[in-house]
């Protein structure tokens, strides 16, 4: 690798040996890790236009593959620019290994160029921060970072490589590596499993709740087997969607903010909850007034998850989601008649939701719902990447948007960084092996993630952007209306010409005129994306096109059920 320092060549070899496949980053002044990855036969180097966007791409890639992804950053402003996205990576438990640099030692604390206390910046979002000041420690630190990104609570690790190390010779006895780092699996002791099973067996109205950790562990088949044996409806957090196919008759959508009436009555009617891979964050608890009175059994690989969502579990099972659920299911007795009655109650709520919110029953339809119904028909095999504006939250509501057996979904975490969807999408598409990648976002979100689109175009990634356009920031506008506060600043006086940018990158953009024109526009978008180009479909939405969870929890005088917005 001509011109690439030996330390970075060694780093690329080590990361490839540890099982990493992709490195995102911007080129640095002097050849660095990104260049070494670009020349490495087992690594893919992805050059990006902004560090924040590159970090989002790394998150999306890691969430799809379940493998650690590398983000190469320089010292100072590059590290700071990525912080917003790395906080999101921590929130959603994405295994991201950040490899950054440190300025020369003689400039530390003495006004050195781009001297920033990166340890302090990283304190809020890292599980491990390793400083490499000895060339002999480089491979150890990198493998350690990969291991810590995957095991325990997955998340962000950082390796800071001193400038002096990048100029040093490789030690002759440098470790050669031991092959891919693997996720370690464990299950609780038998006595703990039996105690939890006894609690579950006493349930009259059981509920199985699947979070992002359940999906990451591959717990879907075991979870369905347990739910069928236990006689429990299944609900998910936003991050847990896709753990099980949402066309399964036990699935009742998502909890909390994203519960679709009348399915919120299922979460509130449960007396015993088995939560797998969820910390029960605030959005999962919203509108769940009975949660603090339920008997909670919680499975997680992170001991800090227990009790972190306000509710203290009656039984805390520390272990891998899939393996622990499988062991627990084997200890449960067959469901009782009372559980069968409870299942019929849940099934009735499910049928009512389908009558109210699917394309067949949703005759009055909002523009956002109409577009999502068409999206489900035309893209049943897509990976949908969500943002978290206002109108696009419709896509979090089952059955308005369903994650079927051929589909996948990627969502931001509790930080809900605006612009996440568009910025993460190239990383998702790279990992999706020919599967369509669709971003559902607002006009504010697509503008904030715009700097990711050139990377998608350069790589021939055929993204589809479904943009709900409310001419600005709909969420703060809605809340300000409720406060009788001014809303002028929430409206874009001069929107960015996003459509022109898409066309300038060789893509296609259109704004269908009316609901009847939306399906044809989405079919054209799919054809465009399949040719490796970006396609944007813009749907104009009114301010009152409010998802039911927001209407139920943030607006007075309506529960969202049957509301024809």
PDB file of C-alpha atoms in Angstrom, residues 4-194:
ATOM      1  CA  UNK A   4      -0.017   4.398   3.668  1.00  0.00           C
ATOM      2  CA  UNK A   5       1.803   4.257   7.022  1.00  0.00           C
ATOM      3  CA  UNK A   6       2.582   0.758   8.251  1.00  0.00           C
ATOM      4  CA  UNK A   7       0.516   1.279  11.412  1.00  0.00           C
ATOM      5  CA  UNK A   8      -2.639   1.824   9.372  1.00  0.00           C
ATOM      6  CA  UNK A   9      -1.891  -1.200   7.215  1.00  0.00           C
ATOM      7  CA  UNK A  10      -1.557  -3.224  10.407  1.00  0.00           C
ATOM      8  CA  UNK A  11      -4.837  -1.751  11.686  1.00  0.00           C
ATOM      9  CA  UNK A  12      -6.644  -2.744   8.481  1.00  0.00           C
ATOM     10  CA  UNK A  13      -5.262  -6.294   8.718  1.00  0.00           C
ATOM     11  CA  UNK A  14      -6.343  -6.538  12.343  1.00  0.00           C
ATOM     12  CA  UNK A  15      -9.873  -5.232  11.765  1.00  0.00           C
ATOM     13  CA  UNK A  16     -10.406  -7.582   8.819  1.00  0.00           C
ATOM     14  CA  UNK A  17      -9.151 -10.514  10.873  1.00  0.00           C
ATOM     15  CA  UNK A  18     -11.511  -9.520  13.707  1.00  0.00           C
ATOM     16  CA  UNK A  19     -14.487  -9.841  11.366  1.00  0.00           C
ATOM     17  CA  UNK A  20     -15.084  -6.227  10.303  1.00  0.00           C
ATOM     18  CA  UNK A  21     -15.961  -5.733   6.654  1.00  0.00           C
ATOM     19  CA  UNK A  22     -16.753  -2.046   6.109  1.00  0.00           C
ATOM     20  CA  UNK A  23     -15.009   1.209   7.047  1.00  0.00           C
ATOM     21  CA  UNK A  24     -16.830   4.539   6.665  1.00  0.00           C
ATOM     22  CA  UNK A  25     -15.033   7.856   6.795  1.00  0.00           C
ATOM     23  CA  UNK A  26     -13.649  10.981   5.132  1.00  0.00           C
ATOM     24  CA  UNK A  27     -10.158  11.099   3.628  1.00  0.00           C
ATOM     25  CA  UNK A  28      -7.651  12.738   5.947  1.00  0.00           C
ATOM     26  CA  UNK A  29      -4.801  15.094   5.047  1.00  0.00           C
ATOM     27  CA  UNK A  30      -2.361  12.203   5.027  1.00  0.00           C
ATOM     28  CA  UNK A  31      -3.245   8.605   4.070  1.00  0.00           C
ATOM     29  CA  UNK A  32      -4.850   6.822   7.021  1.00  0.00           C
ATOM     30  CA  UNK A  33      -7.124   3.961   7.949  1.00  0.00           C
ATOM     31  CA  UNK A  34      -9.666   4.675   5.194  1.00  0.00           C
ATOM     32  CA  UNK A  35      -6.892   4.420   2.582  1.00  0.00           C
ATOM     33  CA  UNK A  36      -5.571   1.212   4.117  1.00  0.00           C
ATOM     34  CA  UNK A  37      -9.088  -0.248   4.059  1.00  0.00           C
ATOM     35  CA  UNK A  38      -9.535   0.811   0.432  1.00  0.00           C
ATOM     36  CA  UNK A  39      -6.431  -1.170  -0.529  1.00  0.00           C
ATOM     37  CA  UNK A  40      -7.314  -4.183   1.625  1.00  0.00           C
ATOM     38  CA  UNK A  41      -8.830  -7.193  -0.180  1.00  0.00           C
ATOM     39  CA  UNK A  42     -11.194  -8.053   2.695  1.00  0.00           C
ATOM     40  CA  UNK A  43     -12.426  -4.550   3.558  1.00  0.00           C
ATOM     41  CA  UNK A  44     -14.772  -2.106   1.859  1.00  0.00           C
ATOM     42  CA  UNK A  45     -13.900   1.579   2.240  1.00  0.00           C
ATOM     43  CA  UNK A  46     -16.823   3.995   1.905  1.00  0.00           C
ATOM     44  CA  UNK A  47     -15.921   7.649   1.511  1.00  0.00           C
ATOM     45  CA  UNK A  48     -18.602  10.017   2.806  1.00  0.00           C
ATOM     46  CA  UNK A  49     -19.241  13.756   2.570  1.00  0.00           C
ATOM     47  CA  UNK A  50     -19.836  14.480   6.259  1.00  0.00           C
ATOM     48  CA  UNK A  51     -18.752  12.754   9.452  1.00  0.00           C
ATOM     49  CA  UNK A  52     -22.263  12.834  10.938  1.00  0.00           C
ATOM     50  CA  UNK A  53     -23.658  11.153   7.838  1.00  0.00           C
ATOM     51  CA  UNK A  54     -20.852   8.584   7.880  1.00  0.00           C
ATOM     52  CA  UNK A  55     -21.663   7.700  11.478  1.00  0.00           C
ATOM     53  CA  UNK A  56     -25.339   7.243  10.582  1.00  0.00           C
ATOM     54  CA  UNK A  57     -24.352   4.980   7.668  1.00  0.00           C
ATOM     55  CA  UNK A  58     -22.262   2.910  10.074  1.00  0.00           C
ATOM     56  CA  UNK A  59     -25.271   2.587  12.397  1.00  0.00           C
ATOM     57  CA  UNK A  60     -27.557   1.463   9.587  1.00  0.00           C
ATOM     58  CA  UNK A  61     -25.031  -1.062   8.308  1.00  0.00           C
ATOM     59  CA  UNK A  62     -24.399  -2.473  11.787  1.00  0.00           C
ATOM     60  CA  UNK A  63     -28.109  -2.824  12.598  1.00  0.00           C
ATOM     61  CA  UNK A  64     -28.730  -4.815   9.417  1.00  0.00           C
ATOM     62  CA  UNK A  65     -25.678  -7.092   9.601  1.00  0.00           C
ATOM     63  CA  UNK A  66     -25.379  -7.424  13.381  1.00  0.00           C
ATOM     64  CA  UNK A  67     -21.611  -7.140  12.905  1.00  0.00           C
ATOM     65  CA  UNK A  68     -19.296  -4.345  14.083  1.00  0.00           C
ATOM     66  CA  UNK A  69     -18.725  -1.537  11.598  1.00  0.00           C
ATOM     67  CA  UNK A  70     -15.730   0.809  11.623  1.00  0.00           C
ATOM     68  CA  UNK A  71     -15.937   4.614  11.502  1.00  0.00           C
ATOM     69  CA  UNK A  72     -12.600   6.308  10.735  1.00  0.00           C
ATOM     70  CA  UNK A  73     -12.359   9.820  12.164  1.00  0.00           C
ATOM     71  CA  UNK A  74      -9.639  12.417  12.496  1.00  0.00           C
ATOM     72  CA  UNK A  75      -8.929  14.285  15.712  1.00  0.00           C
ATOM     73  CA  UNK A  76     -10.846  17.385  16.715  1.00  0.00           C
ATOM     74  CA  UNK A  77     -13.717  18.683  14.528  1.00  0.00           C
ATOM     75  CA  UNK A  78     -14.243  15.381  12.654  1.00  0.00           C
ATOM     76  CA  UNK A  79     -14.792  13.615  15.977  1.00  0.00           C
ATOM     77  CA  UNK A  80     -17.068  16.395  17.207  1.00  0.00           C
ATOM     78  CA  UNK A  81     -19.078  16.402  13.993  1.00  0.00           C
ATOM     79  CA  UNK A  82     -19.898  12.706  14.457  1.00  0.00           C
ATOM     80  CA  UNK A  83     -20.962  13.000  18.112  1.00  0.00           C
ATOM     81  CA  UNK A  84     -24.695  13.556  17.452  1.00  0.00           C
ATOM     82  CA  UNK A  85     -24.929  10.359  15.432  1.00  0.00           C
ATOM     83  CA  UNK A  86     -22.741   8.409  17.856  1.00  0.00           C
ATOM     84  CA  UNK A  87     -25.100   9.331  20.700  1.00  0.00           C
ATOM     85  CA  UNK A  88     -27.837   7.789  18.538  1.00  0.00           C
ATOM     86  CA  UNK A  89     -25.656   4.712  17.954  1.00  0.00           C
ATOM     87  CA  UNK A  90     -25.380   4.245  21.703  1.00  0.00           C
ATOM     88  CA  UNK A  91     -29.129   4.665  22.116  1.00  0.00           C
ATOM     89  CA  UNK A  92     -29.929   1.975  19.544  1.00  0.00           C
ATOM     90  CA  UNK A  93     -27.088  -0.355  20.661  1.00  0.00           C
ATOM     91  CA  UNK A  94     -25.336  -0.419  17.278  1.00  0.00           C
ATOM     92  CA  UNK A  95     -21.866  -2.050  17.349  1.00  0.00           C
ATOM     93  CA  UNK A  96     -19.745   0.778  15.931  1.00  0.00           C
ATOM     94  CA  UNK A  97     -15.956   0.852  16.349  1.00  0.00           C
ATOM     95  CA  UNK A  98     -14.606   4.398  16.057  1.00  0.00           C
ATOM     96  CA  UNK A  99     -10.928   4.670  15.166  1.00  0.00           C
ATOM     97  CA  UNK A 100      -9.667   8.201  15.652  1.00  0.00           C
ATOM     98  CA  UNK A 101      -6.331   9.974  16.064  1.00  0.00           C
ATOM     99  CA  UNK A 102      -4.682  12.226  18.622  1.00  0.00           C
ATOM    100  CA  UNK A 103      -2.563  15.262  17.852  1.00  0.00           C
ATOM    101  CA  UNK A 104       1.218  15.148  18.523  1.00  0.00           C
ATOM    102  CA  UNK A 105       2.049  14.991  22.217  1.00  0.00           C
ATOM    103  CA  UNK A 106       4.001  18.273  22.188  1.00  0.00           C
ATOM    104  CA  UNK A 107       0.767  20.130  21.314  1.00  0.00           C
ATOM    105  CA  UNK A 108      -1.453  18.669  24.016  1.00  0.00           C
ATOM    106  CA  UNK A 109      -2.744  21.408  26.293  1.00  0.00           C
ATOM    107  CA  UNK A 110      -0.496  23.971  24.599  1.00  0.00           C
ATOM    108  CA  UNK A 111      -2.741  25.257  21.847  1.00  0.00           C
ATOM    109  CA  UNK A 112      -2.011  22.400  19.486  1.00  0.00           C
ATOM    110  CA  UNK A 113      -3.922  22.461  16.227  1.00  0.00           C
ATOM    111  CA  UNK A 114      -7.336  20.768  16.640  1.00  0.00           C
ATOM    112  CA  UNK A 115      -6.605  19.673  20.217  1.00  0.00           C
ATOM    113  CA  UNK A 116      -9.925  18.510  21.713  1.00  0.00           C
ATOM    114  CA  UNK A 117     -10.603  16.421  24.799  1.00  0.00           C
ATOM    115  CA  UNK A 118     -12.186  13.546  22.882  1.00  0.00           C
ATOM    116  CA  UNK A 119     -12.459  11.403  26.003  1.00  0.00           C
ATOM    117  CA  UNK A 120     -14.776  14.010  27.534  1.00  0.00           C
ATOM    118  CA  UNK A 121     -16.813  14.264  24.322  1.00  0.00           C
ATOM    119  CA  UNK A 122     -17.181  10.485  24.165  1.00  0.00           C
ATOM    120  CA  UNK A 123     -18.109   9.929  27.812  1.00  0.00           C
ATOM    121  CA  UNK A 124     -21.838  10.067  27.110  1.00  0.00           C
ATOM    122  CA  UNK A 125     -21.939   7.390  24.428  1.00  0.00           C
ATOM    123  CA  UNK A 126     -19.034   4.942  24.645  1.00  0.00           C
ATOM    124  CA  UNK A 127     -18.814   1.583  26.353  1.00  0.00           C
ATOM    125  CA  UNK A 128     -15.006   1.521  25.976  1.00  0.00           C
ATOM    126  CA  UNK A 129     -12.401   4.192  25.162  1.00  0.00           C
ATOM    127  CA  UNK A 130      -8.877   2.945  24.511  1.00  0.00           C
ATOM    128  CA  UNK A 131      -5.807   5.126  23.965  1.00  0.00           C
ATOM    129  CA  UNK A 132      -2.930   3.675  21.951  1.00  0.00           C
ATOM    130  CA  UNK A 133       0.421   5.324  22.696  1.00  0.00           C
ATOM    131  CA  UNK A 134       2.602   2.258  22.135  1.00  0.00           C
ATOM    132  CA  UNK A 135       2.736   0.681  18.640  1.00  0.00           C
ATOM    133  CA  UNK A 136       2.789  -2.735  20.254  1.00  0.00           C
ATOM    134  CA  UNK A 137      -0.685  -2.167  21.725  1.00  0.00           C
ATOM    135  CA  UNK A 138      -2.443  -1.251  18.487  1.00  0.00           C
ATOM    136  CA  UNK A 139      -3.750  -4.685  17.492  1.00  0.00           C
ATOM    137  CA  UNK A 140      -4.727  -5.509  21.084  1.00  0.00           C
ATOM    138  CA  UNK A 141      -6.734  -2.278  21.357  1.00  0.00           C
ATOM    139  CA  UNK A 142      -8.527  -2.803  18.051  1.00  0.00           C
ATOM    140  CA  UNK A 143      -9.540  -6.394  18.848  1.00  0.00           C
ATOM    141  CA  UNK A 144     -10.597  -5.320  22.319  1.00  0.00           C
ATOM    142  CA  UNK A 145     -12.763  -2.566  20.826  1.00  0.00           C
ATOM    143  CA  UNK A 146     -14.432  -4.998  18.421  1.00  0.00           C
ATOM    144  CA  UNK A 147     -15.104  -7.439  21.275  1.00  0.00           C
ATOM    145  CA  UNK A 148     -16.585  -4.753  23.528  1.00  0.00           C
ATOM    146  CA  UNK A 149     -18.780  -3.372  20.716  1.00  0.00           C
ATOM    147  CA  UNK A 150     -20.473  -6.775  20.389  1.00  0.00           C
ATOM    148  CA  UNK A 151     -20.618  -8.184  23.890  1.00  0.00           C
ATOM    149  CA  UNK A 152     -22.560  -7.183  26.952  1.00  0.00           C
ATOM    150  CA  UNK A 153     -24.658  -4.239  25.847  1.00  0.00           C
ATOM    151  CA  UNK A 154     -23.603  -3.648  22.212  1.00  0.00           C
ATOM    152  CA  UNK A 155     -22.574  -0.119  21.408  1.00  0.00           C
ATOM    153  CA  UNK A 156     -19.877   2.368  20.505  1.00  0.00           C
ATOM    154  CA  UNK A 157     -16.221   1.793  21.283  1.00  0.00           C
ATOM    155  CA  UNK A 158     -13.363   4.166  20.498  1.00  0.00           C
ATOM    156  CA  UNK A 159      -9.698   3.561  19.764  1.00  0.00           C
ATOM    157  CA  UNK A 160      -7.639   6.758  19.856  1.00  0.00           C
ATOM    158  CA  UNK A 161      -4.308   6.310  18.071  1.00  0.00           C
ATOM    159  CA  UNK A 162      -1.567   8.757  19.041  1.00  0.00           C
ATOM    160  CA  UNK A 163       0.115  10.619  16.178  1.00  0.00           C
ATOM    161  CA  UNK A 164       3.453   9.136  17.165  1.00  0.00           C
ATOM    162  CA  UNK A 165       2.110   5.603  16.715  1.00  0.00           C
ATOM    163  CA  UNK A 166       1.088   6.322  13.125  1.00  0.00           C
ATOM    164  CA  UNK A 167       4.704   7.227  12.340  1.00  0.00           C
ATOM    165  CA  UNK A 168       6.288   4.286  14.150  1.00  0.00           C
ATOM    166  CA  UNK A 169       7.538   1.004  12.728  1.00  0.00           C
ATOM    167  CA  UNK A 170       5.501  -2.148  13.316  1.00  0.00           C
ATOM    168  CA  UNK A 171       7.006  -4.314  16.067  1.00  0.00           C
ATOM    169  CA  UNK A 172       8.440  -7.534  14.700  1.00  0.00           C
ATOM    170  CA  UNK A 173       6.434  -9.585  17.196  1.00  0.00           C
ATOM    171  CA  UNK A 174       3.084  -7.850  16.557  1.00  0.00           C
ATOM    172  CA  UNK A 175       0.147 -10.244  17.170  1.00  0.00           C
ATOM    173  CA  UNK A 176      -1.355 -11.697  14.001  1.00  0.00           C
ATOM    174  CA  UNK A 177      -4.916 -12.133  15.309  1.00  0.00           C
ATOM    175  CA  UNK A 178      -7.180 -15.043  16.152  1.00  0.00           C
ATOM    176  CA  UNK A 179      -9.972 -14.796  13.599  1.00  0.00           C
ATOM    177  CA  UNK A 180     -13.399 -13.124  13.823  1.00  0.00           C
ATOM    178  CA  UNK A 181     -14.501 -11.846  17.213  1.00  0.00           C
ATOM    179  CA  UNK A 182     -17.736 -13.575  18.171  1.00  0.00           C
ATOM    180  CA  UNK A 183     -20.713 -12.555  20.251  1.00  0.00           C
ATOM    181  CA  UNK A 184     -20.641 -14.519  23.484  1.00  0.00           C
ATOM    182  CA  UNK A 185     -23.842 -16.264  24.516  1.00  0.00           C
ATOM    183  CA  UNK A 186     -25.043 -17.125  27.992  1.00  0.00           C
ATOM    184  CA  UNK A 187     -28.244 -18.192  29.724  1.00  0.00           C
ATOM    185  CA  UNK A 188     -29.360 -17.769  33.356  1.00  0.00           C
ATOM    186  CA  UNK A 189     -29.106 -20.527  35.911  1.00  0.00           C
ATOM    187  CA  UNK A 190     -31.827 -23.182  35.873  1.00  0.00           C
ATOM    188  CA  UNK A 191     -33.201 -22.039  39.223  1.00  0.00           C
ATOM    189  CA  UNK A 192     -33.683 -18.502  37.918  1.00  0.00           C
ATOM    190  CA  UNK A 193     -35.402 -19.780  34.801  1.00  0.00           C
ATOM    191  CA  UNK A 194     -37.765 -21.930  36.859  1.00  0.00           C
TER     192      UNK A 194
END
